[in-house]
PDB file of C-alpha atoms in Angstrom:
ATOM      1  CA  LYS A   1     -47.141 -17.756 -18.412  1.00  0.00           C
ATOM      2  CA  LEU A   2     -46.522 -14.089 -19.185  1.00  0.00           C
ATOM      3  CA  ARG A   3     -47.351 -13.154 -15.604  1.00  0.00           C
ATOM      4  CA  ALA A   4     -45.068 -15.899 -14.245  1.00  0.00           C
ATOM      5  CA  ASN A   5     -42.271 -14.858 -16.598  1.00  0.00           C
ATOM      6  CA  TYR A   6     -42.634 -11.205 -15.580  1.00  0.00           C
ATOM      7  CA  GLN A   7     -42.608 -12.059 -11.874  1.00  0.00           C
ATOM      8  CA  SER A   8     -39.531 -14.224 -12.395  1.00  0.00           C
ATOM      9  CA  GLN A   9     -37.712 -11.333 -14.075  1.00  0.00           C
ATOM     10  CA  VAL A  10     -38.729  -8.991 -11.267  1.00  0.00           C
ATOM     11  CA  ARG A  11     -37.382 -11.434  -8.672  1.00  0.00           C
ATOM     12  CA  GLN A  12     -34.122 -11.863 -10.603  1.00  0.00           C
ATOM     13  CA  ARG A  13     -33.701  -8.104 -10.891  1.00  0.00           C
ATOM     14  CA  ALA A  14     -34.386  -7.643  -7.183  1.00  0.00           C
ATOM     15  CA  GLU A  15     -31.872 -10.391  -6.346  1.00  0.00           C
ATOM     16  CA  LYS A  16     -29.220  -8.752  -8.514  1.00  0.00           C
ATOM     17  CA  GLU A  17     -29.852  -5.392  -6.866  1.00  0.00           C
ATOM     18  CA  ARG A  18     -29.612  -7.005  -3.432  1.00  0.00           C
ATOM     19  CA  LYS A  19     -26.273  -8.615  -4.317  1.00  0.00           C
ATOM     20  CA  VAL A  20     -24.945  -5.316  -5.649  1.00  0.00           C
ATOM     21  CA  GLN A  21     -26.007  -3.558  -2.463  1.00  0.00           C
ATOM     22  CA  LEU A  22     -24.376  -6.251  -0.320  1.00  0.00           C
ATOM     23  CA  ALA A  23     -21.169  -6.025  -2.350  1.00  0.00           C
ATOM     24  CA  GLU A  24     -21.122  -2.239  -2.048  1.00  0.00           C
ATOM     25  CA  ARG A  25     -21.825  -2.444   1.668  1.00  0.00           C
ATOM     26  CA  GLY A  26     -18.984  -4.942   2.069  1.00  0.00           C
ATOM     27  CA  ARG A  27     -16.644  -2.670   0.143  1.00  0.00           C
ATOM     28  CA  MET A  28     -17.547   0.318   2.308  1.00  0.00           C
ATOM     29  CA  GLN A  29     -16.952  -1.764   5.426  1.00  0.00           C
ATOM     30  CA  VAL A  30     -13.483  -2.589   4.090  1.00  0.00           C
ATOM     31  CA  PHE A  31     -12.704   1.099   3.605  1.00  0.00           C
ATOM     32  CA  TYR A  32     -14.006   1.994   7.070  1.00  0.00           C
ATOM     33  CA  GLN A  33     -11.883  -0.811   8.508  1.00  0.00           C
ATOM     34  CA  LEU A  34      -8.914   0.461   6.529  1.00  0.00           C
ATOM     35  CA  ALA A  35      -9.291   4.034   7.772  1.00  0.00           C
ATOM     36  CA  GLU A  36      -9.753   2.876  11.371  1.00  0.00           C
ATOM     37  CA  THR A  37      -6.799   0.473  11.295  1.00  0.00           C
ATOM     38  CA  LEU A  38      -4.397   2.823   9.562  1.00  0.00           C
ATOM     39  CA  SER A  39      -5.271   5.781  11.766  1.00  0.00           C
ATOM     40  CA  ALA A  40      -4.684   3.644  14.865  1.00  0.00           C
ATOM     41  CA  SER A  41      -1.104   2.708  13.929  1.00  0.00           C
ATOM     42  CA  LEU A  42       2.021   4.830  13.654  1.00  0.00           C
ATOM     43  CA  ASN A  43       4.194   1.885  12.637  1.00  0.00           C
ATOM     44  CA  TYR A  44       4.599   2.129   8.881  1.00  0.00           C
ATOM     45  CA  GLN A  45       5.395  -1.593   8.495  1.00  0.00           C
ATOM     46  CA  THR A  46       2.053  -2.411  10.108  1.00  0.00           C
ATOM     47  CA  VAL A  47       0.423   0.095   7.769  1.00  0.00           C
ATOM     48  CA  LEU A  48       1.929  -1.580   4.698  1.00  0.00           C
ATOM     49  CA  ASN A  49       0.956  -5.113   5.715  1.00  0.00           C
ATOM     50  CA  THR A  50      -2.571  -4.065   6.672  1.00  0.00           C
ATOM     51  CA  SER A  51      -3.009  -2.250   3.360  1.00  0.00           C
ATOM     52  CA  LEU A  52      -2.035  -5.319   1.330  1.00  0.00           C
ATOM     53  CA  ASP A  53      -4.402  -7.560   3.296  1.00  0.00           C
ATOM     54  CA  LEU A  54      -7.285  -5.137   2.827  1.00  0.00           C
ATOM     55  CA  CYS A  55      -6.580  -4.893  -0.911  1.00  0.00           C
ATOM     56  CA  THR A  56      -7.341  -8.604  -1.251  1.00  0.00           C
ATOM     57  CA  THR A  57     -10.434  -8.244   0.950  1.00  0.00           C
ATOM     58  CA  ALA A  58     -11.720  -5.294  -1.089  1.00  0.00           C
ATOM     59  CA  LEU A  59     -11.579  -7.362  -4.299  1.00  0.00           C
ATOM     60  CA  GLY A  60     -13.577 -10.244  -2.876  1.00  0.00           C
ATOM     61  CA  GLY A  61     -11.371 -11.991  -0.344  1.00  0.00           C
ATOM     62  CA  PRO A  62      -8.793 -14.796  -0.450  1.00  0.00           C
ATOM     63  CA  ASP A  63     -11.388 -17.427  -1.436  1.00  0.00           C
ATOM     64  CA  THR A  64     -12.132 -15.686  -4.750  1.00  0.00           C
ATOM     65  CA  THR A  65      -9.953 -14.962  -7.780  1.00  0.00           C
ATOM     66  CA  ALA A  66      -8.478 -12.098  -5.731  1.00  0.00           C
ATOM     67  CA  GLY A  67      -6.729 -14.772  -3.675  1.00  0.00           C
ATOM     68  CA  GLN A  68      -4.476 -15.460  -6.682  1.00  0.00           C
ATOM     69  CA  MET A  69      -3.226 -11.879  -6.669  1.00  0.00           C
ATOM     70  CA  ALA A  70       0.371 -11.192  -5.663  1.00  0.00           C
ATOM     71  CA  SER A  71       1.048  -7.773  -4.168  1.00  0.00           C
ATOM     72  CA  ALA A  72       3.961  -5.755  -2.869  1.00  0.00           C
ATOM     73  CA  VAL A  73       4.922  -2.314  -1.644  1.00  0.00           C
ATOM     74  CA  LEU A  74       8.206  -0.961  -2.979  1.00  0.00           C
ATOM     75  CA  LEU A  75       9.697   2.084  -1.254  1.00  0.00           C
ATOM     76  CA  PHE A  76      12.616   4.235  -2.317  1.00  0.00           C
ATOM     77  CA  THR A  77      15.985   3.427  -0.761  1.00  0.00           C
ATOM     78  CA  GLU A  78      18.762   5.931  -0.051  1.00  0.00           C
ATOM     79  CA  GLY A  79      20.409   4.765  -3.272  1.00  0.00           C
ATOM     80  CA  GLY A  80      17.349   5.736  -5.278  1.00  0.00           C
ATOM     81  CA  GLY A  81      15.995   2.309  -6.241  1.00  0.00           C
ATOM     82  CA  LEU A  82      12.674   0.783  -5.205  1.00  0.00           C
ATOM     83  CA  GLN A  83      12.997  -2.044  -2.673  1.00  0.00           C
ATOM     84  CA  VAL A  84      10.306  -4.542  -1.715  1.00  0.00           C
ATOM     85  CA  THR A  85       9.264  -3.622   1.841  1.00  0.00           C
ATOM     86  CA  ALA A  86       6.020  -5.586   2.284  1.00  0.00           C
ATOM     87  CA  TYR A  87       4.468  -8.331   0.164  1.00  0.00           C
ATOM     88  CA  ARG A  88       1.804 -11.014  -0.207  1.00  0.00           C
ATOM     89  CA  HIS A  89       2.168 -14.187  -2.321  1.00  0.00           C
ATOM     90  CA  LEU A  90       5.471 -12.977  -3.729  1.00  0.00           C
ATOM     91  CA  PRO A  91       8.094 -15.563  -4.802  1.00  0.00           C
ATOM     92  CA  LEU A  92      11.076 -15.889  -2.446  1.00  0.00           C
ATOM     93  CA  ALA A  93      13.461 -14.544  -5.098  1.00  0.00           C
ATOM     94  CA  ASP A  94      11.469 -11.287  -5.317  1.00  0.00           C
ATOM     95  CA  GLN A  95      11.104 -10.579  -1.606  1.00  0.00           C
ATOM     96  CA  ASN A  96      14.347  -8.583  -1.329  1.00  0.00           C
ATOM     97  CA  CYS A  97      14.413  -7.304  -4.889  1.00  0.00           C
ATOM     98  CA  VAL A  98      15.437  -3.735  -5.781  1.00  0.00           C
ATOM     99  CA  VAL A  99      14.044  -2.182  -8.980  1.00  0.00           C
ATOM    100  CA  PRO A 100      15.963   0.837 -10.377  1.00  0.00           C
ATOM    101  CA  ALA A 101      12.782   2.599 -11.640  1.00  0.00           C
ATOM    102  CA  GLN A 102      14.797   4.112 -14.480  1.00  0.00           C
ATOM    103  CA  ASP A 103      12.926   2.531 -17.384  1.00  0.00           C
ATOM    104  CA  GLY A 104       9.614   1.037 -18.484  1.00  0.00           C
ATOM    105  CA  ALA A 105       6.382   1.047 -16.502  1.00  0.00           C
ATOM    106  CA  MET A 106       8.017   1.775 -13.141  1.00  0.00           C
ATOM    107  CA  LYS A 107       9.589   4.961 -14.466  1.00  0.00           C
ATOM    108  CA  SER A 108       6.288   5.994 -16.070  1.00  0.00           C
ATOM    109  CA  THR A 109       4.369   5.446 -12.810  1.00  0.00           C
ATOM    110  CA  ILE A 110       6.821   7.551 -10.803  1.00  0.00           C
ATOM    111  CA  GLN A 111       7.013  10.368 -13.348  1.00  0.00           C
ATOM    112  CA  THR A 112       3.296  10.696 -14.078  1.00  0.00           C
ATOM    113  CA  ALA A 113       2.036   9.781 -10.568  1.00  0.00           C
ATOM    114  CA  GLU A 114      -0.763   7.880 -12.335  1.00  0.00           C
ATOM    115  CA  PRO A 115      -1.806   4.182 -12.194  1.00  0.00           C
ATOM    116  CA  VAL A 116      -0.293   2.034 -14.928  1.00  0.00           C
ATOM    117  CA  VAL A 117      -1.694  -1.317 -16.095  1.00  0.00           C
ATOM    118  CA  VAL A 118       0.983  -3.500 -17.678  1.00  0.00           C
ATOM    119  CA  ASP A 119      -0.081  -6.329 -19.969  1.00  0.00           C
ATOM    120  CA  ASN A 120       2.566  -9.030 -20.415  1.00  0.00           C
ATOM    121  CA  PRO A 121       4.854  -7.655 -17.655  1.00  0.00           C
ATOM    122  CA  SER A 122       7.572 -10.188 -18.530  1.00  0.00           C
ATOM    123  CA  ALA A 123       8.320  -8.014 -21.577  1.00  0.00           C
ATOM    124  CA  ASP A 124       8.908  -4.867 -19.503  1.00  0.00           C
ATOM    125  CA  PRO A 125      12.625  -3.924 -19.272  1.00  0.00           C
ATOM    126  CA  GLU A 126      12.574  -3.751 -15.452  1.00  0.00           C
ATOM    127  CA  LEU A 127       9.569  -5.796 -14.349  1.00  0.00           C
ATOM    128  CA  CYS A 128      11.011  -8.790 -16.208  1.00  0.00           C
ATOM    129  CA  ARG A 129      13.576  -9.044 -13.390  1.00  0.00           C
ATOM    130  CA  LEU A 130      10.794 -10.140 -11.040  1.00  0.00           C
ATOM    131  CA  VAL A 131       9.950 -13.843 -10.964  1.00  0.00           C
ATOM    132  CA  VAL A 132       6.277 -12.997 -10.401  1.00  0.00           C
ATOM    133  CA  ALA A 133       6.222 -11.218 -13.776  1.00  0.00           C
ATOM    134  CA  GLN A 134       6.876 -14.507 -15.557  1.00  0.00           C
ATOM    135  CA  SER A 135       3.693 -16.082 -14.179  1.00  0.00           C
ATOM    136  CA  SER A 136       1.470 -12.992 -14.418  1.00  0.00           C
ATOM    137  CA  ALA A 137      -0.605 -11.902 -17.388  1.00  0.00           C
ATOM    138  CA  VAL A 138      -1.124  -8.395 -16.044  1.00  0.00           C
ATOM    139  CA  MET A 139       0.282  -6.018 -13.425  1.00  0.00           C
ATOM    140  CA  LEU A 140      -1.081  -2.867 -11.854  1.00  0.00           C
ATOM    141  CA  LEU A 141       1.315  -0.190 -10.560  1.00  0.00           C
ATOM    142  CA  LEU A 142      -0.019   2.497  -8.202  1.00  0.00           C
ATOM    143  CA  PRO A 143       2.213   5.445  -7.231  1.00  0.00           C
ATOM    144  CA  LEU A 144       2.581   6.307  -3.556  1.00  0.00           C
ATOM    145  CA  VAL A 145       2.748  10.075  -3.950  1.00  0.00           C
ATOM    146  CA  ARG A 146       1.781  12.783  -1.467  1.00  0.00           C
ATOM    147  CA  GLY A 147       2.196  16.349  -2.656  1.00  0.00           C
ATOM    148  CA  LEU A 148       5.692  16.685  -4.067  1.00  0.00           C
ATOM    149  CA  ASN A 149       6.938  13.631  -2.170  1.00  0.00           C
ATOM    150  CA  SER A 150       7.146  10.268  -3.930  1.00  0.00           C
ATOM    151  CA  PHE A 151       7.571   7.370  -1.498  1.00  0.00           C
ATOM    152  CA  GLY A 152       7.304   4.398  -3.858  1.00  0.00           C
ATOM    153  CA  VAL A 153       4.888   2.113  -5.685  1.00  0.00           C
ATOM    154  CA  MET A 154       2.245  -0.493  -4.852  1.00  0.00           C
ATOM    155  CA  LEU A 155       2.458  -3.452  -7.239  1.00  0.00           C
ATOM    156  CA  PHE A 156      -0.278  -5.997  -7.959  1.00  0.00           C
ATOM    157  CA  ALA A 157       0.062  -9.003 -10.257  1.00  0.00           C
ATOM    158  CA  HIS A 158      -2.518 -11.537 -11.463  1.00  0.00           C
ATOM    159  CA  PRO A 159      -2.421 -14.523 -13.851  1.00  0.00           C
ATOM    160  CA  GLU A 160      -5.803 -13.631 -15.410  1.00  0.00           C
ATOM    161  CA  PRO A 161      -5.662 -11.170 -18.348  1.00  0.00           C
ATOM    162  CA  GLY A 162      -7.817  -8.097 -17.835  1.00  0.00           C
ATOM    163  CA  PHE A 163      -8.205  -8.757 -14.107  1.00  0.00           C
ATOM    164  CA  PHE A 164      -7.549  -5.126 -13.179  1.00  0.00           C
ATOM    165  CA  ASP A 165     -10.653  -3.571 -14.679  1.00  0.00           C
ATOM    166  CA  THR A 166     -11.876  -0.064 -13.870  1.00  0.00           C
ATOM    167  CA  ASP A 167     -13.757  -1.025 -10.680  1.00  0.00           C
ATOM    168  CA  ARG A 168     -10.886  -3.045  -9.224  1.00  0.00           C
ATOM    169  CA  THR A 169      -8.334  -0.404 -10.138  1.00  0.00           C
ATOM    170  CA  GLU A 170     -10.415   2.330  -8.478  1.00  0.00           C
ATOM    171  CA  ALA A 171     -10.847   0.238  -5.315  1.00  0.00           C
ATOM    172  CA  LEU A 172      -7.112  -0.420  -5.053  1.00  0.00           C
ATOM    173  CA  GLU A 173      -6.346   3.211  -5.829  1.00  0.00           C
ATOM    174  CA  MET A 174      -8.567   4.367  -2.938  1.00  0.00           C
ATOM    175  CA  ILE A 175      -6.717   2.045  -0.587  1.00  0.00           C
ATOM    176  CA  SER A 176      -3.346   3.265  -1.856  1.00  0.00           C
ATOM    177  CA  HIS A 177      -4.344   6.879  -1.141  1.00  0.00           C
ATOM    178  CA  GLN A 178      -5.315   6.006   2.446  1.00  0.00           C
ATOM    179  CA  ALA A 179      -2.123   3.980   2.857  1.00  0.00           C
ATOM    180  CA  MET A 180      -0.058   6.900   1.582  1.00  0.00           C
ATOM    181  CA  ILE A 181      -1.497   9.241   4.203  1.00  0.00           C
ATOM    182  CA  ALA A 182      -0.837   6.664   6.928  1.00  0.00           C
ATOM    183  CA  ILE A 183       2.717   6.059   5.673  1.00  0.00           C
ATOM    184  CA  GLN A 184       3.444   9.778   5.695  1.00  0.00           C
ATOM    185  CA  ASN A 185       2.067  10.124   9.232  1.00  0.00           C
ATOM    186  CA  ALA A 186       4.135   7.145  10.387  1.00  0.00           C
ATOM    187  CA  ARG A 187       7.271   8.580   8.769  1.00  0.00           C
ATOM    188  CA  LEU A 188       6.652  11.965  10.412  1.00  0.00           C
ATOM    189  CA  TYR A 189       6.188  10.250  13.778  1.00  0.00           C
ATOM    190  CA  ASP A 190       9.465   8.334  13.301  1.00  0.00           C
ATOM    191  CA  ASP A 191      11.234  11.574  12.392  1.00  0.00           C
ATOM    192  CA  LEU A 192       9.835  13.271  15.511  1.00  0.00           C
ATOM    193  CA  GLN A 193      10.950  10.356  17.672  1.00  0.00           C
ATOM    194  CA  ALA A 194      14.438  10.490  16.159  1.00  0.00           C
ATOM    195  CA  GLU A 195      14.600  14.268  16.722  1.00  0.00           C
ATOM    196  CA  LYS A 196      13.432  13.803  20.315  1.00  0.00           C
ATOM    197  CA  GLU A 197      16.148  11.194  20.927  1.00  0.00           C
ATOM    198  CA  ARG A 198      18.753  13.507  19.343  1.00  0.00           C
ATOM    199  CA  ILE A 199      17.708  16.385  21.637  1.00  0.00           C
ATOM    200  CA  VAL A 200      17.888  14.105  24.706  1.00  0.00           C
ATOM    201  CA  GLU A 201      21.352  12.929  23.688  1.00  0.00           C
ATOM    202  CA  THR A 202      22.475  16.531  23.145  1.00  0.00           C
ATOM    203  CA  GLN A 203      21.185  17.548  26.578  1.00  0.00           C
ATOM    204  CA  GLU A 204      22.909  14.563  28.188  1.00  0.00           C
ATOM    205  CA  GLU A 205      26.193  15.473  26.497  1.00  0.00           C
ATOM    206  CA  ALA A 206      25.796  19.072  27.717  1.00  0.00           C
ATOM    207  CA  ARG A 207      25.212  17.860  31.292  1.00  0.00           C
ATOM    208  CA  LYS A 208      28.274  15.604  31.143  1.00  0.00           C
ATOM    209  CA  LYS A 209      30.423  18.444  29.760  1.00  0.00           C
ATOM    210  CA  LEU A 210      29.201  20.802  32.496  1.00  0.00           C
ATOM    211  CA  ALA A 211      29.996  18.169  35.127  1.00  0.00           C
ATOM    212  CA  ARG A 212      33.517  17.712  33.702  1.00  0.00           C
ATOM    213  CA  ASP A 213      34.100  21.464  33.568  1.00  0.00           C
ATOM    214  CA  LEU A 214      32.923  21.875  37.171  1.00  0.00           C
ATOM    215  CA  HIS A 215      35.112  18.986  38.317  1.00  0.00           C
ATOM    216  CA  ASP A 216      38.210  20.165  36.472  1.00  0.00           C
ATOM    217  CA  GLY A 217      37.725  23.866  37.311  1.00  0.00           C
ATOM    218  CA  PRO A 218      35.947  25.230  40.402  1.00  0.00           C
ATOM    219  CA  THR A 219      35.925  21.892  42.238  1.00  0.00           C
ATOM    220  CA  GLN A 220      39.697  21.435  41.898  1.00  0.00           C
ATOM    221  CA  SER A 221      40.296  25.020  42.948  1.00  0.00           C
TER     222      SER A 221
END
């Protein structure tokens, strides 16, 4: 009986270790997929949507409790507020919401550039404006900061208290860092494209002006 009991414990321990290894391997595959997908796209909207999908995958997939998680990316507008730009499982009323980020957890996340876990988000002075806050027991806010540039916040909400433990928070934080790099690259690419178009327009205007000057001057003479 002792031998059988010992062998049973050994098998259980080996099975647990195997499951942990499989879970870790799956998580690493998610991060490799994330890096590959984000580096292949220079469209920041694609980057945002891909990041949110991979966040759910990294926490277990849509068929687990992670499937109950609502998520959103809020980016700064020209007016200074944070506007929902991409989302998953977000109520219709929240999909075009703008949060001032002047008070509460949002302000703290932006100022400290650190993750903030918010228990009972419906009591927060700004998060209470979101419909999803009324049905969520906890929220996680991750700053999208690169150097001195602050682009916005990734928001995650879940109905289960304590859902965002240390492991889940670290996994989502790693994804947010990769997403931030991809967002910055996409923004830089958009800026370069806009500058290229501006230069082309300037050259075209110069050609038209030269043609008018030639027509009105030497050609008439």
